[in-house]
Amino acid sequence: MKSNLIAFGFIVALAACQSSAEQSGTQAAATETTDVSGQSAVEDNESQKDVVKVAVGSPDHTTLVKAVQAADLVDALSNAGPFTVFAPTNAAFGKLPVGTVEDLLKPENKDKLKAILEHHVMTSALDVDFFQDGQSMGMVDGTNVTFHKKGDVLYIGEAKVIGSVRASNGFVHIIDGVIVPN
């Protein structure tokens, strides 16, 4: 009787191990087929929005959002940062020569578009009060921009800062022009 009980216990343990191995295999297979996305795919409706989500939530920045997507910068700008983004409005993009935006959005111009967008980003979180008249600072694209103050109004190059939004990973400063690197 005791040997039957031991044999029964052994069979139950073996079955449990086999079932556990099958579940692990199934979980591994599910993990292998799951599409892994970057930081931008994280859903969080409770926390403060990052710089990308600030732009996505603005009806005045649909052109910028399309450009960031076309340049594959969504995940990079969704990360922890910190970032200071100078975000041209749709009207700012509208000031460019006719056809410029459409041309930049073409896949073959991705590198050029990326360089222009990176010319609007700093790897620090700086409020508008930080900037001084005549100050020159480096942008992500490796070039510098010069800031000017006229009274309390800040300009980056020729573009006027018309508003600012604090984001979870930095600041978004809304501008009325597109800053093109030299």
Short mmCIF file of C-alpha atoms in Angstrom, two decimals:
data_model
loop_
_atom_site.label_atom_id
_atom_site.label_comp_id
_atom_site.label_asym_id
_atom_site.label_seq_id
_atom_site.Cartn_x
_atom_site.Cartn_y
_atom_site.Cartn_z
CA MET A 1 0.00 0.00 0.00
CA LYS A 2 2.82 2.36 0.92
CA SER A 3 4.57 1.69 -2.42
CA ASN A 4 1.33 2.41 -4.29
CA LEU A 5 1.02 5.72 -2.47
CA ILE A 6 4.63 6.64 -3.33
CA ALA A 7 4.08 5.65 -6.95
CA PHE A 8 0.89 7.72 -7.07
CA GLY A 9 2.74 10.73 -5.57
CA PHE A 10 5.51 10.32 -8.13
CA ILE A 11 2.99 10.26 -11.02
CA VAL A 12 1.21 13.37 -9.70
CA ALA A 13 4.54 15.20 -9.32
CA LEU A 14 5.63 14.18 -12.82
CA ALA A 15 2.33 15.35 -14.30
CA ALA A 16 2.62 18.67 -12.47
CA CYS A 17 6.16 19.21 -13.82
CA GLN A 18 5.06 18.36 -17.35
CA SER A 19 2.09 20.75 -17.10
CA SER A 20 4.37 23.50 -15.76
CA ALA A 21 6.85 22.92 -18.61
CA GLU A 22 4.02 23.11 -21.16
CA GLN A 23 2.79 26.37 -19.64
CA SER A 24 6.31 27.82 -19.69
CA GLY A 25 6.66 26.81 -23.35
CA THR A 26 3.32 28.42 -24.16
CA GLN A 27 4.31 31.59 -22.32
CA ALA A 28 7.67 31.66 -24.09
CA ALA A 29 5.97 31.25 -27.46
CA ALA A 30 3.53 34.03 -26.60
CA THR A 31 6.41 36.27 -25.57
CA GLU A 32 8.28 35.57 -28.80
CA THR A 33 5.31 36.52 -30.97
CA THR A 34 4.35 39.64 -29.00
CA ASP A 35 5.09 42.84 -30.88
CA VAL A 36 7.47 44.87 -28.74
CA SER A 37 7.08 48.64 -29.07
CA GLY A 38 9.04 51.55 -27.68
CA GLN A 39 8.28 53.96 -24.88
CA SER A 40 5.65 55.73 -26.97
CA ALA A 41 3.42 52.63 -26.80
CA VAL A 42 3.11 52.79 -23.02
CA GLU A 43 -0.44 53.71 -22.14
CA ASP A 44 -0.74 56.02 -19.13
CA ASN A 45 -3.74 58.26 -18.82
CA GLU A 46 -2.95 59.27 -15.24
CA SER A 47 0.53 60.82 -15.36
CA GLN A 48 1.60 64.13 -16.83
CA LYS A 49 2.00 63.92 -20.63
CA ASP A 50 5.47 63.64 -22.19
CA VAL A 51 6.55 66.09 -24.92
CA VAL A 52 5.17 63.86 -27.69
CA LYS A 53 1.78 63.45 -26.02
CA VAL A 54 1.60 67.22 -25.47
CA ALA A 55 2.05 67.72 -29.23
CA VAL A 56 -0.36 64.90 -30.11
CA GLY A 57 -3.00 66.49 -27.89
CA SER A 58 -2.70 69.88 -29.60
CA PRO A 59 -4.82 70.62 -32.68
CA ASP A 60 -2.23 73.29 -33.59
CA HIS A 61 0.61 70.76 -33.92
CA THR A 62 -0.70 68.11 -36.33
CA THR A 63 1.99 68.92 -38.91
CA LEU A 64 4.72 68.61 -36.28
CA VAL A 65 3.31 65.27 -35.12
CA LYS A 66 3.31 63.95 -38.72
CA ALA A 67 6.91 65.12 -39.13
CA VAL A 68 8.06 63.51 -35.85
CA GLN A 69 6.41 60.25 -36.95
CA ALA A 70 7.94 60.41 -40.44
CA ALA A 71 11.40 61.01 -38.94
CA ASP A 72 11.00 58.07 -36.50
CA LEU A 73 11.54 60.32 -33.47
CA VAL A 74 8.41 59.40 -31.50
CA ASP A 75 10.09 56.82 -29.24
CA ALA A 76 13.20 58.95 -28.69
CA LEU A 77 11.12 61.94 -27.57
CA SER A 78 8.84 59.75 -25.44
CA ASN A 79 11.76 58.62 -23.26
CA ALA A 80 12.64 60.14 -19.90
CA GLY A 81 14.62 62.99 -21.41
CA PRO A 82 14.98 65.65 -20.25
CA PHE A 83 14.04 67.62 -23.36
CA THR A 84 13.28 71.17 -24.30
CA VAL A 85 11.30 71.11 -27.54
CA PHE A 86 10.60 74.20 -29.58
CA ALA A 87 7.37 73.16 -31.30
CA PRO A 88 6.35 75.00 -34.47
CA THR A 89 2.61 75.35 -34.95
CA ASN A 90 0.77 74.33 -38.11
CA ALA A 91 0.74 78.03 -39.06
CA ALA A 92 4.54 78.13 -38.63
CA PHE A 93 4.94 75.26 -41.08
CA GLY A 94 2.52 77.10 -43.38
CA LYS A 95 5.02 79.98 -43.63
CA LEU A 96 7.51 77.73 -45.42
CA PRO A 97 7.61 77.82 -49.22
CA VAL A 98 4.78 75.87 -50.85
CA GLY A 99 5.56 72.16 -51.10
CA THR A 100 8.39 72.20 -48.53
CA VAL A 101 6.56 70.22 -45.86
CA GLU A 102 5.22 67.68 -48.34
CA ASP A 103 8.72 67.23 -49.76
CA LEU A 104 10.28 66.76 -46.30
CA LEU A 105 7.69 64.13 -45.38
CA LYS A 106 8.78 61.88 -48.27
CA PRO A 107 10.69 58.75 -47.13
CA GLU A 108 13.74 59.68 -49.20
CA ASN A 109 14.06 62.96 -47.21
CA LYS A 110 13.86 61.34 -43.76
CA ASP A 111 17.44 62.29 -42.78
CA LYS A 112 16.93 65.93 -43.77
CA LEU A 113 13.61 66.06 -41.87
CA LYS A 114 15.21 64.44 -38.83
CA ALA A 115 18.03 67.03 -38.83
CA ILE A 116 15.53 69.90 -39.00
CA LEU A 117 13.44 68.46 -36.16
CA GLU A 118 16.54 67.78 -34.04
CA HIS A 119 17.39 71.47 -34.53
CA HIS A 120 14.27 72.17 -32.42
CA VAL A 121 15.31 69.99 -29.45
CA MET A 122 17.69 70.38 -26.51
CA THR A 123 18.66 67.61 -24.11
CA SER A 124 17.75 69.53 -20.99
CA ALA A 125 14.53 70.78 -19.44
CA LEU A 126 14.69 74.57 -19.59
CA ASP A 127 11.89 76.99 -18.79
CA VAL A 128 11.71 80.23 -20.82
CA ASP A 129 13.05 82.18 -17.83
CA PHE A 130 16.40 80.38 -18.21
CA PHE A 131 17.24 81.93 -21.59
CA GLN A 132 19.11 85.23 -21.89
CA ASP A 133 19.36 87.74 -24.72
CA GLY A 134 22.21 86.78 -27.06
CA GLN A 135 22.66 83.35 -25.50
CA SER A 136 23.85 80.61 -27.86
CA MET A 137 23.05 77.00 -27.06
CA GLY A 138 23.55 73.62 -28.70
CA MET A 139 20.72 71.61 -30.17
CA VAL A 140 20.43 67.84 -30.67
CA ASP A 141 21.51 68.15 -34.32
CA GLY A 142 24.91 69.44 -33.15
CA THR A 143 24.43 73.05 -34.25
CA ASN A 144 23.83 76.13 -32.11
CA VAL A 145 20.94 78.54 -31.99
CA THR A 146 20.89 82.06 -30.59
CA PHE A 147 18.18 83.30 -28.28
CA HIS A 148 16.97 86.89 -28.11
CA LYS A 149 14.72 88.65 -25.68
CA LYS A 150 12.60 91.63 -26.58
CA GLY A 151 11.07 92.71 -23.31
CA ASP A 152 9.61 89.56 -21.80
CA VAL A 153 9.27 87.82 -25.17
CA LEU A 154 11.75 85.08 -26.06
CA TYR A 155 12.85 84.37 -29.62
CA ILE A 156 14.83 81.40 -30.86
CA GLY A 157 16.37 82.62 -34.07
CA GLU A 158 13.50 84.46 -35.74
CA ALA A 159 10.77 82.32 -34.17
CA LYS A 160 8.80 83.81 -31.29
CA VAL A 161 7.93 81.66 -28.27
CA ILE A 162 4.15 82.08 -27.94
CA GLY A 163 3.48 79.62 -25.13
CA SER A 164 5.00 76.93 -22.96
CA VAL A 165 3.79 73.64 -21.54
CA ARG A 166 5.53 71.62 -18.83
CA ALA A 167 5.74 67.94 -19.77
CA SER A 168 6.75 64.91 -17.74
CA ASN A 169 10.09 64.77 -19.56
CA GLY A 170 10.78 68.45 -20.12
CA PHE A 171 9.23 71.55 -21.68
CA VAL A 172 7.42 72.25 -24.92
CA HIS A 173 7.84 75.85 -26.04
CA ILE A 174 5.38 76.68 -28.79
CA ILE A 175 6.90 78.80 -31.55
CA ASP A 176 5.52 80.70 -34.53
CA GLY A 177 8.26 79.72 -37.00
CA VAL A 178 10.32 76.77 -38.17
CA ILE A 179 14.01 77.01 -37.29
CA VAL A 180 16.08 75.80 -40.23
CA PRO A 181 19.72 74.92 -39.47
CA ASN A 182 22.39 76.82 -41.39
#
